[in-house]
Every structure is written in C-alpha cells, then in structure tokens.
Amino acid sequence: MLFKHSCNPQTWKQMESLVREGRVVELRRRLCSRMTFGTAGLRAEMGAGFACINDLTVIQSTQGMYKYLAKYVPDLKTRGLVVGFDTRAQTSSGCTSERLARLTAAVMFCKDVPVYLFSTYVPTPFVPYAVMKYGAAAGVMITASHNRKEDNGYKVYWHNGAQISSPHDKEILRCIEESSEPWPESWNEDLVESSLLRRDPLEDVSRWYMEELNTICFHRELNAMSPLKFVHSSFHGVGHNYVQRAFQQFGFPPPIPVPEQKDPDPDFSTVRCPNPEEGESVLELSLRLAEREEARIVVATDPDADRLAVAEQNDNCGWKVFTGNELAALLGWWMLFNWKEAHPDPADTERVYMLATTVSSKILKAFACIEGFHFEETLPGFKWIGNRIHELKKTGKEVIFSFEESIGFLCGNMVLDKDGVSTAAVVAEMAAYLHTKNLSLKQQLINIYEIYGYHISRTCYVICNDPPTIHKIFSRLRNFGGPSVYPESCGDYCITHIRDVTTGYDSSQPDKKCVLPLSRNSQMVTFTFQNGIVATLRTSGTEPKIKCYTEFCAAPGERDISSLEEDLRKVTAALVEEFLEPDKNNLLRRSV
C-alpha cells in the first residue's frame, strides 16, 4: 500500500532498496506498525514506512485530523487550523518540516478549511498561542524538538490551546487508520500558494506575543540599567530572532548570540546532540563565548525553543549549569515573589496555583505548604499541565508557574505549553534583580533551600532501542518477588510504598488505586523509600530511553546535605543496576 499511495520518489527508493536487499526485519518494523501519540504527539525517524515520519504518514495523519475535527467541531470551516514548523530536514527522504507543514495545509485546503500557516519557522509555543488568539479548531506543529537530527514529529493542539490528550488522541488515530488512502488533492503542495483560504499569522502572532510578555515582566526600568551581559544559543534551531525580541521587550539589550549556532542547521553540526539538557558538554561554545565577553549568564533554547537551559559563571570557579529542578525552584520563587508584590492581601493567595509533573522536584509543594497557595501534580508531559491550566482558568484560578524537570517551564499562563522564549527573558530579569541585591542565581537557590528545605535530585537514563527489552524490564519489576509482588528493597534501602501508573496500583492508598490517571501506553513505577527518597523509573515519551529520577526532600532548616547526597547517589546507582540490569540488557548508561 505504501508503494500505491506514496508520491515521494525518495521514500520510494528507500523502500525499493530494503526490498531488494531482503531486509525483512527492517521492512516489518517500518510497515507493520503505525506511530502513536506520545507525550509530544507523533514522533519518529524520517523515512519510508508507516512507523516513520514522511509525506504519506503526515497526509494520512492530517486526513484523520480533518475527519475527527469535522465530526466534533461544527464550525471547523470558520475557525480553521494553525500550522507551524521548525527547521528540520533530511536529504535522503526528501522530508523537511516546511514541506510537511505545507502538505498538512494542503489536506485542509482541499476540504475548504482555512489554515493559518506560518510563512517561516517559529518556536513551538507560537502554535498553541495562535490557536488561542484566533479561536482556531486545532493546531499542528511539525517538530521533533530536541531529538536527534534523523527524527521529526507531528504535534497536535486542541482548540483550548493545550496538546491533545485522551480521548482525542485515540479517536484521531482511529480516524487516521480509516483515512489511509490520500485524497487526490492532498499531495498538491501548490495549494499553499493558490488557495484563498491561506492566512499568514506570523506578523500578528509575533506582535501579540511580544506585547503579552508585559504580563510577566515586572522590572523593565531596572532591566534597562542592568550591567549584566547574557549569551544565548539557539542550538541551530528557531530561537535566535525571537529571544532577541523578547529580551528587548523586557528592556534589555539583545543577548550575545553564539555565532556558530545562531542560524538553522538541520545537521546540528556543532553539538553531539541537540539537547541543551545534556549540560556543559553541549554548551561548550556558549560558555567559552561568555567567558570572552565577560557575560555571567548563558541561556540556551533547544531547537524548537520550547525548553531552556541556563548556566551561570561562578567567581573563578567555572560554571554552574542548573538542572531543570533547580531552575524551577528559582523561577517558582520569582513568580511568587512578584505575584505577592502585586497582591498584598493574603486572601488572594487562595486562587493561586503552581503545577509540576509527578517526576519533577517537590520544591513547589514545599513552597505551597509554607506560602498557602495550591500545588498540583500531573502525569509526565506538558499536555497534562496545559489541559489542567485550562480547567483551572475556567474556574477563576490563576496558575502562575508550571514546569517539568526536563527543562520545560511556563511562567504565567499566556501559552498552555512550555516556552523557552519567554522563560529566557524571565531568567534574565530575575538575574538582573538579584544582581542589585548582590546575589547570584546560585546564591539565591541556596537561600530558597534554607527557607523551604533542601531538595536534592538526580536524573539519569539508559538508552534502549528494543521495546521487548523494556517490556521485560518492567514486567520483572511487577513480579520481582513472585506473581504481582513488587520489590521490597533496593540495595540496602527499604521500599515502603510503590505506585505503578501503568497498571493503576498504589500501595499507599487505602483502595490500592492510583490518584493520577492511568497511563497504559507508557511504563512508570515510583518507589518511596523508608529514608524519604522518592524514585521513579519511566519510559520517555519521545526517545528510546528509560529515565530514572530520584529526589530527597529535607525539612526546612536541615543543613547537613552531604549525607543526603550520598544516600541519593547510592539509591540511584542501585535502582539502575538492580532493576534495569544495564549489562544484562545491553543498555547504554547516561547521566544528566
């Protein structure tokens, strides 16, 4: 059927080559399964086959989208669809994000649906922002974010501006399977140029977005006078122009760009992987430039500019690269500090919320216990946060900060997804304000821990490209001491509670059922240890990884953290070695 329906000669050649070479296993992998919606939509390698991102699978996905939207959004042909794209491209398959975005638009045009198609690459947050501003029926962003260069993706937003979740994802997949044969005009990329239904939202959305940044800018005059200098890397992606404008909107001069990484490059040629979360090793060019320019702060957006890494130069002691949890502690404190300045009546705090994914640090929970606002956890993935913000806003609540530990942050709620562009400007303002108090970001982080308790966390992962091995690992955990008997200890440490979101089991609840929603399509098991450490093993929704998150939450005033850190190191190592068995299962270890 792929040969029958595909009009892309390059993917034709790929498939013909696999057939000619008799690569049956690879053919089966590509043709006998279809992509499913993970924590960030559809994401896979570019190339031929139903399990890959290519012209045909994007057309099929959009036809399924149309079928679903036409059924559930009566005014679809009035509201339209928003489509954006990043700068990914692959010569061997002929796939580029821009071409896939144009084919997405073409499918809608041939059904008389208007499309707000950005005329150039944009940050991922611009798509959900545009969906909300235009009241569009849905949005699609063609991106694989920080994944390896071979990948691409199809990220879908519902008309509330948040990523789709159940039941929309499952129903759209069903519609995709029912719409596998491309309509005659679906391949007509020229419709993008000729259709009267095409709108270019770039100018309006850019202007509206930059103006709305005023809602999270609190000290513009102070920013304009700050002596601090900042370096920004866009990691060969879309972020450069937009971060420059965001800084200017906050009253700062534009940050100093890393010249080698300023412009789009789908090969990500100066980094071993395009993920700023990997730390100092991938920030090398940024840090060296900052040293030459005497800039104390480095901000790095990932290729689609929805995530942000931050590093700060210590006095003659190298660089401190903040983890996502550490940066969340700073940003959460900052957003609350400024909210309280504007709302001196303590009663107003009752409507304030902060959100975090369940594998992220509990530092916001510690804030909430002392400050009196509300804190909630969601399943991993910003789609859960975005949808929860939407629900809370409908009841008059105000979510002032949300995050996931993998350097995904949202200050305020002008977008219902993580946003590296706005967060970069907020970090700069926070640093400028602290500088007037003779404080660095690192010093303020210590101050926060002194007040709310030290929250020490570690994150590591293993790479596993074999799904049956992943299934075997988690099945072993669920039957560790016999059928349906989970482990009672790990290393020298006793486990007191276990929560398995995949099966819905939680030993800490009276009815043994999870409070969080079931997540059957991914693996996630959380262990609470007798010494207070909480650890989670989960599969990534976007990459072939099993991630391990561990955290120790100390009581306020407890300052002897060296022993806490040692216990955390030992528990993390034991979890990986005993529960994942990397050597036996041929897993590749990585730390973050």
Coordinates of C-alpha atoms in Angstrom, one line a residue:
M1 CA 0.0 0.0 0.0
L2 CA 2.9 2.4 0.6
F3 CA 4.0 2.0 -3.0
K4 CA 0.5 2.5 -4.2
H5 CA -0.1 5.7 -2.2
S6 CA 3.3 7.4 -2.0
C7 CA 4.2 10.2 -4.4
N8 CA 7.6 10.9 -2.9
P9 CA 10.3 9.3 -5.1
Q10 CA 13.0 9.4 -2.4
T11 CA 10.9 7.3 0.1
W12 CA 10.0 5.0 -2.9
K13 CA 13.8 4.5 -3.4
Q14 CA 14.3 3.7 0.3
M15 CA 11.6 1.1 0.3
E16 CA 12.7 -0.5 -3.0
S17 CA 16.3 -0.7 -1.6
L18 CA 15.1 -2.5 1.5
V19 CA 13.1 -5.0 -0.6
R20 CA 16.0 -5.6 -3.0
E21 CA 18.3 -6.2 -0.1
G22 CA 15.9 -8.6 1.6
R23 CA 15.9 -6.7 4.9
V24 CA 12.7 -8.4 6.2
V25 CA 13.1 -7.3 9.8
E26 CA 13.6 -3.7 8.9
L27 CA 10.7 -3.8 6.5
R28 CA 8.5 -5.4 9.2
R29 CA 9.5 -2.6 11.6
R30 CA 8.6 0.1 9.2
L31 CA 5.5 -1.3 7.7
C32 CA 3.7 -3.4 10.3
S33 CA 3.1 -0.7 12.9
R34 CA 2.0 2.9 13.0
M35 CA 3.1 5.8 15.1
T36 CA 1.1 6.6 18.2
F37 CA 0.6 9.8 20.2
G38 CA 3.2 10.1 23.0
T39 CA 3.9 12.9 25.4
A40 CA 4.6 15.2 22.5
G41 CA 2.4 13.9 19.7
L42 CA 3.6 11.7 16.9
R43 CA 7.4 11.5 16.8
A44 CA 9.7 9.1 14.8
E45 CA 12.6 9.0 12.4
M46 CA 12.1 10.5 9.0
G47 CA 12.0 7.9 6.2
A48 CA 9.8 5.4 4.3
G49 CA 7.2 3.4 6.2
F50 CA 4.1 3.8 8.3
A51 CA 6.2 3.8 11.5
C52 CA 8.2 6.8 10.2
I53 CA 7.5 10.5 9.6
N54 CA 7.2 11.1 5.8
D55 CA 4.9 12.8 3.3
L56 CA 2.4 10.0 3.3
T57 CA 2.1 9.5 7.0
V58 CA 1.7 13.2 7.6
I59 CA -1.0 13.4 4.9
Q60 CA -2.7 10.4 6.5
S61 CA -2.5 12.0 9.9
T62 CA -4.0 15.2 8.7
Q63 CA -6.8 13.4 6.8
G64 CA -7.6 11.7 10.1
M65 CA -7.4 15.0 11.9
Y66 CA -9.8 16.5 9.4
K67 CA -12.3 13.6 9.8
Y68 CA -12.2 13.9 13.6
L69 CA -12.5 17.7 13.6
A70 CA -15.3 17.7 11.0
K71 CA -17.3 15.5 13.3
Y72 CA -16.7 17.3 16.6
V73 CA -16.1 20.9 15.6
P74 CA -19.3 22.1 13.7
D75 CA -17.7 25.5 12.7
L76 CA -14.4 24.0 11.6
K77 CA -14.6 25.8 8.2
T78 CA -14.9 29.1 10.0
R79 CA -12.4 28.5 12.8
G80 CA -9.6 26.8 10.7
L81 CA -6.3 25.2 11.7
V82 CA -3.0 26.7 12.8
V83 CA 0.2 25.1 11.3
G84 CA 3.8 25.8 12.2
F85 CA 7.1 24.2 11.6
D86 CA 10.7 24.1 12.7
T87 CA 13.9 23.8 10.6
R88 CA 14.5 20.1 10.4
A89 CA 15.3 18.5 7.0
Q90 CA 16.6 15.2 5.7
T91 CA 18.0 14.9 2.1
S92 CA 17.7 11.1 1.9
S93 CA 13.9 11.1 2.4
G94 CA 13.2 14.5 1.0
C95 CA 11.5 15.4 4.3
T96 CA 11.6 18.9 5.6
S97 CA 9.5 20.4 8.3
E98 CA 8.4 23.1 6.0
R99 CA 7.3 20.7 3.3
L100 CA 5.4 18.5 5.8
A101 CA 3.7 21.7 7.1
R102 CA 2.6 22.7 3.6
L103 CA 1.2 19.2 2.9
T104 CA -0.7 19.4 6.2
A105 CA -2.2 22.7 5.0
A106 CA -2.9 21.2 1.5
V107 CA -5.1 18.5 3.0
M108 CA -7.2 21.1 4.8
F109 CA -7.4 23.4 1.8
C110 CA -8.8 20.6 -0.3
K111 CA -11.7 20.3 2.2
D112 CA -12.3 24.1 2.2
V113 CA -10.8 24.5 5.7
P114 CA -8.8 27.8 6.3
V115 CA -5.3 27.4 7.5
Y116 CA -3.1 29.9 9.5
L117 CA 0.2 28.7 8.0
F118 CA 3.3 30.4 9.3
S119 CA 5.4 31.6 6.4
T120 CA 8.6 30.8 8.1
Y121 CA 9.9 28.7 11.1
V122 CA 8.6 29.6 14.5
P123 CA 9.0 28.5 18.1
T124 CA 6.7 25.7 19.1
P125 CA 4.8 27.9 21.7
F126 CA 3.7 30.1 18.8
V127 CA 1.3 27.5 17.5
P128 CA -0.8 27.0 20.7
Y129 CA -0.6 30.7 21.3
A130 CA -2.1 31.3 17.8
V131 CA -4.7 28.6 18.3
M132 CA -6.0 30.6 21.4
K133 CA -5.7 34.0 19.8
Y134 CA -7.6 33.1 16.6
G135 CA -10.0 30.7 18.3
A136 CA -8.9 28.0 15.8
A137 CA -10.3 24.5 15.9
A138 CA -6.8 23.0 16.4
G139 CA -3.1 23.4 15.7
V140 CA -0.3 21.3 14.3
M141 CA 3.4 21.9 14.8
I142 CA 5.9 20.0 12.7
T143 CA 8.9 19.4 15.0
A144 CA 10.9 16.8 16.9
S145 CA 12.1 19.4 19.4
H146 CA 15.5 18.3 20.9
N147 CA 15.5 14.8 19.3
R148 CA 18.4 13.6 17.1
K149 CA 18.6 15.0 13.6
E150 CA 17.1 11.9 12.0
D151 CA 13.7 12.5 13.7
N152 CA 10.7 14.7 13.1
G153 CA 7.2 14.9 14.6
Y154 CA 3.6 16.0 14.3
K155 CA 2.4 17.8 17.5
V156 CA -1.3 18.4 17.8
Y157 CA -3.1 21.1 19.9
W158 CA -6.8 21.1 20.7
H159 CA -8.9 24.3 20.4
N160 CA -8.2 25.1 24.1
G161 CA -4.5 25.7 23.2
A162 CA -3.2 22.6 25.0
Q163 CA -1.8 19.4 23.5
I164 CA -4.4 16.8 22.8
S165 CA -4.9 14.1 25.4
S166 CA -7.3 11.2 25.7
P167 CA -9.8 10.6 24.2
H168 CA -8.9 12.9 21.3
D169 CA -5.6 11.2 20.6
K170 CA -7.1 7.7 20.4
E171 CA -10.0 8.9 18.3
I172 CA -7.7 10.8 15.9
L173 CA -5.6 7.6 15.5
R174 CA -8.7 5.6 14.7
C175 CA -9.7 8.3 12.1
I176 CA -6.2 8.1 10.6
E177 CA -6.5 4.4 10.1
E178 CA -9.8 4.9 8.4
S179 CA -8.3 7.6 6.1
S180 CA -5.2 5.9 4.8
E181 CA -5.7 6.5 1.1
P182 CA -4.7 10.0 0.2
W183 CA -7.3 12.2 -1.4
P184 CA -6.4 13.3 -4.9
E185 CA -5.6 16.9 -3.9
S186 CA -3.7 16.0 -0.6
W187 CA -0.4 15.8 -2.5
N188 CA -1.0 19.2 -4.1
E189 CA 1.5 21.3 -2.2
D190 CA 0.9 24.2 -4.7
L191 CA -2.5 24.8 -3.0
V192 CA -0.5 26.7 -0.4
E193 CA 0.3 29.3 -3.0
S194 CA -3.0 29.4 -4.7
S195 CA -5.6 28.9 -2.0
L196 CA -7.6 31.9 -0.9
L197 CA -8.1 30.1 2.5
R198 CA -4.4 30.6 3.4
R199 CA -3.6 33.2 6.1
D200 CA -0.1 34.0 7.3
P201 CA -0.2 34.7 11.1
L202 CA 3.5 35.4 11.5
E203 CA 3.3 39.2 11.9
D204 CA 0.2 39.4 14.1
V205 CA 1.2 36.5 16.3
S206 CA 4.8 37.8 16.8
R207 CA 3.5 41.2 17.7
W208 CA 0.7 39.9 20.1
Y209 CA 3.1 37.5 21.8
M210 CA 5.8 40.1 22.4
E211 CA 3.3 42.6 23.7
E212 CA 1.8 40.0 26.1
L213 CA 5.2 39.3 27.5
N214 CA 4.5 42.5 29.5
T215 CA 2.3 40.4 31.8
I216 CA 5.4 38.5 33.1
C217 CA 7.8 41.5 33.0
F218 CA 8.0 43.2 36.4
H219 CA 11.1 45.4 36.4
R220 CA 11.6 46.9 32.9
E221 CA 13.3 50.1 34.2
L222 CA 15.7 48.1 36.3
N223 CA 16.4 45.7 33.3
A224 CA 17.4 48.7 31.1
M225 CA 20.0 49.8 33.6
S226 CA 21.4 46.3 34.4
P227 CA 25.2 45.9 33.8
L228 CA 24.7 42.1 33.3
K229 CA 25.5 40.6 29.9
F230 CA 23.9 37.5 28.5
V231 CA 24.8 34.9 25.9
H232 CA 22.1 33.0 24.0
S233 CA 22.5 29.8 21.9
S234 CA 19.6 28.7 19.7
F235 CA 21.1 25.3 19.2
H236 CA 20.9 25.6 15.4
G237 CA 17.1 26.0 15.7
V238 CA 14.4 28.6 15.5
G239 CA 15.1 30.6 18.7
H240 CA 17.5 33.4 17.7
N241 CA 15.2 36.1 16.4
Y242 CA 12.5 35.5 18.9
V243 CA 14.8 35.5 22.0
Q244 CA 16.4 38.7 20.7
R245 CA 13.0 40.4 20.5
A246 CA 11.9 39.0 23.9
F247 CA 14.9 40.5 25.7
Q248 CA 14.3 43.8 24.0
Q249 CA 10.6 43.7 25.1
F250 CA 11.9 43.3 28.7
G251 CA 14.1 46.4 28.3
F252 CA 17.4 44.5 27.9
P253 CA 19.8 44.9 25.0
P254 CA 19.7 41.7 22.8
P255 CA 21.7 38.8 24.2
I256 CA 25.0 38.0 22.6
P257 CA 24.3 35.1 20.1
V258 CA 26.6 32.2 19.7
P259 CA 27.6 32.8 16.0
E260 CA 28.2 29.1 15.1
Q261 CA 24.7 28.1 16.5
K262 CA 22.7 31.2 15.6
D263 CA 21.3 30.1 12.3
P264 CA 19.2 27.0 11.5
D265 CA 21.2 23.8 10.7
P266 CA 19.3 20.6 10.4
D267 CA 22.5 18.6 11.0
F268 CA 23.1 20.3 14.3
S269 CA 26.8 20.3 13.3
T270 CA 28.4 21.8 16.4
V271 CA 26.8 19.6 19.0
R272 CA 26.9 15.8 19.6
C273 CA 23.1 16.0 20.3
P274 CA 20.7 19.0 20.0
N275 CA 19.5 18.8 23.6
P276 CA 20.7 21.5 26.0
E277 CA 19.6 19.4 28.9
E278 CA 22.8 17.4 28.4
G279 CA 24.7 20.1 30.2
E280 CA 28.1 21.6 30.0
S281 CA 29.4 19.2 27.3
V282 CA 26.9 20.6 24.7
L283 CA 27.1 24.2 26.0
E284 CA 30.8 24.4 25.3
L285 CA 30.6 27.1 22.6
S286 CA 28.2 29.2 24.7
L287 CA 30.4 29.1 27.8
R288 CA 33.6 29.9 26.0
L289 CA 31.9 32.9 24.3
A290 CA 30.5 34.1 27.6
E291 CA 34.0 34.0 29.1
R292 CA 35.4 36.1 26.3
E293 CA 32.5 38.6 26.5
E294 CA 32.5 38.6 30.3
A295 CA 28.9 37.6 30.4
R296 CA 27.8 35.9 33.6
I297 CA 24.7 34.2 32.3
V298 CA 24.1 31.8 29.4
V299 CA 20.7 30.8 28.2
A300 CA 20.2 28.1 25.6
T301 CA 16.9 27.3 23.9
D302 CA 16.5 23.8 22.3
P303 CA 15.9 23.7 18.5
D304 CA 12.2 24.4 18.6
A305 CA 12.7 26.9 21.5
D306 CA 10.2 25.4 23.9
R307 CA 12.8 24.4 26.5
L308 CA 15.6 26.4 28.2
A309 CA 18.9 25.6 29.8
V310 CA 20.7 28.1 32.0
A311 CA 24.3 28.4 33.2
E312 CA 25.9 30.9 35.5
Q313 CA 29.6 31.8 35.9
N314 CA 30.8 31.3 39.4
D315 CA 33.6 33.6 40.7
N316 CA 36.8 32.0 39.4
C317 CA 35.1 28.5 39.9
G318 CA 33.9 27.6 36.4
W319 CA 30.2 27.3 35.5
K320 CA 27.1 26.2 37.3
V321 CA 24.7 24.6 34.9
F322 CA 21.3 24.4 36.6
T323 CA 19.2 21.3 36.4
G324 CA 15.5 21.7 35.5
N325 CA 14.5 21.2 39.1
E326 CA 16.9 23.8 40.3
L327 CA 15.8 26.4 37.8
A328 CA 12.2 25.6 38.7
A329 CA 12.9 26.4 42.3
L330 CA 14.3 29.8 41.2
L331 CA 11.5 30.6 38.7
G332 CA 8.8 29.4 41.1
W333 CA 10.2 31.7 43.9
W334 CA 10.5 34.6 41.4
M335 CA 6.9 34.3 40.1
L336 CA 5.5 34.0 43.6
F337 CA 7.6 36.9 44.9
N338 CA 6.3 39.2 42.1
W339 CA 2.7 38.0 42.5
K340 CA 2.8 38.8 46.2
E341 CA 4.2 42.2 45.5
A342 CA 1.2 43.0 43.3
H343 CA -1.3 41.2 45.6
P344 CA -0.6 42.2 49.2
D345 CA -3.8 40.7 50.5
P346 CA -3.0 37.2 51.8
A347 CA -6.6 36.1 50.9
D348 CA -5.7 36.5 47.2
T349 CA -3.3 33.5 47.5
E350 CA -6.3 31.2 47.7
R351 CA -6.8 31.3 43.9
V352 CA -3.1 30.9 43.1
Y353 CA -1.8 27.5 41.7
M354 CA 1.6 26.1 40.6
L355 CA 1.8 22.8 38.7
A356 CA 4.5 20.2 38.1
T357 CA 4.8 16.8 36.6
T358 CA 5.0 13.9 39.1
V359 CA 8.6 13.0 38.2
S360 CA 9.7 16.6 38.9
S361 CA 11.0 18.1 42.1
K362 CA 8.6 18.6 45.0
I363 CA 10.1 22.0 45.7
L364 CA 6.8 23.8 44.6
K365 CA 4.9 21.6 47.1
A366 CA 7.2 22.9 49.8
F367 CA 6.6 26.4 48.7
A368 CA 2.8 25.8 48.8
C369 CA 2.9 24.3 52.3
I370 CA 4.5 27.5 53.7
E371 CA 3.0 30.2 51.5
G372 CA -0.6 28.9 51.3
F373 CA -1.2 28.6 47.6
H374 CA -2.2 25.4 45.8
F375 CA 0.1 22.9 44.2
E376 CA -0.9 20.0 42.0
E377 CA 1.0 17.2 40.2
T378 CA 0.2 15.8 36.8
L379 CA 1.4 12.9 34.7
P380 CA 4.6 13.4 32.8
G381 CA 4.3 15.5 29.7
F382 CA 3.3 19.2 29.4
K383 CA 0.0 18.2 27.7
W384 CA -1.3 17.3 31.1
I385 CA -0.2 20.6 32.6
G386 CA -1.7 22.6 29.7
N387 CA -5.0 20.9 30.0
R388 CA -5.1 21.4 33.8
I389 CA -4.3 25.1 33.4
H390 CA -7.2 25.4 31.0
E391 CA -9.6 23.7 33.6
L392 CA -8.3 25.9 36.4
K393 CA -8.7 29.1 34.4
K394 CA -12.3 28.3 33.7
T395 CA -13.0 28.3 37.5
G396 CA -11.2 31.7 38.1
K397 CA -8.0 30.2 39.4
E398 CA -4.6 31.7 38.3
V399 CA -1.6 29.4 37.5
I400 CA 1.5 31.5 37.9
F401 CA 4.1 28.8 37.2
S402 CA 4.4 25.3 35.9
F403 CA 7.3 23.0 35.0
E404 CA 8.6 19.6 34.1
E405 CA 12.1 18.6 35.2
S406 CA 13.4 18.2 31.6
I407 CA 14.0 22.0 31.5
G408 CA 10.4 22.7 30.4
F409 CA 9.0 25.9 32.0
L410 CA 5.9 28.1 31.8
C411 CA 5.9 31.5 33.6
G412 CA 2.3 32.8 33.8
N413 CA -0.3 31.2 31.5
M414 CA -0.2 33.1 28.2
V415 CA 0.6 29.8 26.4
L416 CA -0.6 26.4 27.5
D417 CA 2.7 24.7 26.7
K418 CA 6.3 25.0 27.9
D419 CA 8.0 28.1 26.5
G420 CA 11.8 28.7 26.2
V421 CA 11.5 32.1 24.7
S422 CA 9.5 33.8 27.4
T423 CA 11.4 31.9 30.1
A424 CA 14.8 33.2 28.8
A425 CA 13.7 36.8 29.3
V426 CA 12.2 36.0 32.7
V427 CA 15.5 34.4 33.8
A428 CA 17.4 37.5 32.6
E429 CA 15.1 39.8 34.6
M430 CA 15.4 37.6 37.7
A431 CA 19.2 37.6 37.4
A432 CA 19.3 41.4 37.0
Y433 CA 17.1 41.9 40.0
L434 CA 19.2 39.6 42.2
H435 CA 22.3 41.4 41.0
T436 CA 21.0 44.6 42.6
K437 CA 20.9 42.6 45.9
N438 CA 24.4 41.3 45.4
L439 CA 23.1 37.8 44.8
S440 CA 23.8 35.3 42.1
L441 CA 21.3 32.8 40.9
K442 CA 23.2 30.1 42.8
Q443 CA 23.2 32.1 46.0
Q444 CA 19.5 32.7 45.8
L445 CA 18.9 29.0 45.2
I446 CA 20.7 28.2 48.4
N447 CA 18.5 30.9 50.1
I448 CA 15.4 29.2 48.8
Y449 CA 16.6 25.8 50.1
E450 CA 17.4 27.3 53.5
I451 CA 13.8 28.5 53.8
Y452 CA 11.8 25.7 52.2
G453 CA 14.2 22.7 52.7
Y454 CA 16.9 21.3 50.5
H455 CA 15.6 19.3 47.6
I456 CA 18.4 17.2 46.2
S457 CA 17.7 15.4 43.0
R458 CA 19.5 13.2 40.4
T459 CA 18.4 12.2 36.9
C460 CA 20.0 9.6 34.7
Y461 CA 18.8 7.4 31.9
V462 CA 19.7 4.4 29.8
I463 CA 19.2 4.0 26.1
C464 CA 17.2 1.0 24.9
N465 CA 16.2 0.6 21.2
D466 CA 14.4 -2.7 21.8
P467 CA 10.8 -2.3 23.0
P468 CA 10.5 -6.0 24.1
T469 CA 13.5 -5.5 26.4
I470 CA 11.8 -2.5 28.0
H471 CA 8.6 -4.6 28.5
K472 CA 10.7 -7.4 30.1
I473 CA 12.4 -5.0 32.5
F474 CA 9.1 -3.6 33.8
S475 CA 7.4 -7.0 33.9
R476 CA 10.2 -8.2 36.1
L477 CA 9.7 -5.3 38.5
R478 CA 6.0 -6.2 38.8
N479 CA 6.7 -9.8 39.5
F480 CA 10.0 -9.3 41.4
G481 CA 9.1 -11.4 44.5
G482 CA 6.6 -13.6 42.7
P483 CA 3.5 -13.0 40.7
S484 CA 2.3 -9.4 41.2
V485 CA 4.8 -8.9 44.0
Y486 CA 6.9 -5.7 43.7
P487 CA 10.4 -5.3 45.2
E488 CA 10.6 -4.7 48.9
S489 CA 14.1 -3.2 48.9
C490 CA 16.8 -1.9 46.6
G491 CA 20.4 -2.2 47.6
D492 CA 20.5 -1.6 51.4
Y493 CA 17.4 0.6 51.3
C494 CA 13.8 -0.5 52.3
I495 CA 10.9 0.4 50.0
T496 CA 7.8 1.5 51.9
H497 CA 5.4 2.3 49.0
I498 CA 5.1 1.6 45.3
R499 CA 2.9 3.4 42.7
D500 CA 2.5 2.0 39.2
V501 CA 0.7 4.4 37.0
T502 CA 0.8 1.9 34.1
T503 CA -1.4 -0.6 36.0
G504 CA -3.1 1.8 38.3
Y505 CA -1.7 0.3 41.5
D506 CA -0.7 2.5 44.5
S507 CA 0.2 0.7 47.8
S508 CA 0.0 4.0 49.8
Q509 CA -3.8 4.4 49.0
P510 CA -6.4 2.6 51.1
D511 CA -8.0 1.2 48.0
K512 CA -4.6 0.5 46.4
K513 CA -5.6 2.6 43.4
C514 CA -3.6 5.5 41.8
V515 CA -4.9 9.0 42.2
L516 CA -3.2 10.0 39.0
P517 CA -4.9 8.8 35.7
L518 CA -3.8 5.5 34.2
S519 CA -1.1 5.7 31.6
R520 CA -1.2 2.3 29.9
N521 CA 0.8 3.4 26.8
S522 CA 4.0 4.1 28.8
Q523 CA 5.8 2.5 31.7
M524 CA 6.1 4.4 35.0
V525 CA 6.8 3.0 38.5
T526 CA 7.5 5.1 41.6
F527 CA 9.2 3.9 44.7
T528 CA 9.1 5.6 48.1
F529 CA 11.9 4.6 50.4
Q530 CA 12.0 4.4 54.2
N531 CA 14.6 7.1 54.3
G532 CA 12.4 9.6 52.4
I533 CA 13.9 9.3 49.0
V534 CA 11.4 9.1 46.1
A535 CA 12.5 7.4 42.9
T536 CA 10.7 6.9 39.6
L537 CA 11.6 4.7 36.6
R538 CA 9.7 5.6 33.4
T539 CA 10.0 5.3 29.7
S540 CA 10.4 8.5 27.7
G541 CA 7.5 9.6 25.5
T542 CA 9.8 11.0 22.8
E543 CA 13.0 9.0 22.8
P544 CA 14.2 5.3 23.3
K545 CA 15.1 5.9 26.9
I546 CA 14.3 4.6 30.4
K547 CA 14.7 7.5 32.8
C548 CA 15.5 7.3 36.4
Y549 CA 14.5 10.3 38.7
T550 CA 15.5 10.4 42.4
E551 CA 14.9 13.1 45.0
F552 CA 15.5 13.7 48.7
C553 CA 13.3 16.4 50.3
A554 CA 14.8 17.6 53.5
A555 CA 12.9 19.5 56.2
P556 CA 13.3 23.3 56.4
G557 CA 16.4 24.1 58.4
E558 CA 18.2 20.8 57.8
R559 CA 21.6 21.8 56.5
D560 CA 23.7 18.6 56.6
I561 CA 23.1 17.7 53.0
S562 CA 26.3 15.7 52.3
S563 CA 24.9 12.5 53.8
L564 CA 21.6 13.1 51.9
E565 CA 23.6 13.4 48.6
E566 CA 25.5 10.2 49.3
D567 CA 22.3 8.3 50.1
L568 CA 20.8 9.6 46.9
R569 CA 23.8 8.6 44.9
K570 CA 23.7 5.1 46.3
V571 CA 19.9 4.6 45.7
T572 CA 20.2 5.9 42.2
A573 CA 23.0 3.5 41.4
A574 CA 21.2 0.6 43.0
L575 CA 18.0 1.3 41.0
V576 CA 19.8 1.3 37.7
E577 CA 22.0 -1.8 38.5
E578 CA 19.4 -4.0 40.2
F579 CA 16.2 -3.0 38.5
L580 CA 17.3 -2.1 35.0
E581 CA 20.4 -4.5 34.7
P582 CA 22.2 -2.5 32.0
D583 CA 24.9 -5.1 31.3
K584 CA 22.5 -8.0 31.0
N585 CA 20.0 -6.0 28.9
N586 CA 22.6 -4.2 26.7
L587 CA 21.6 -0.7 27.9
L588 CA 23.7 2.4 27.4
R589 CA 24.1 4.4 30.6
R590 CA 23.8 8.2 30.6
S591 CA 23.6 10.8 33.4
V592 CA 22.1 14.3 33.2

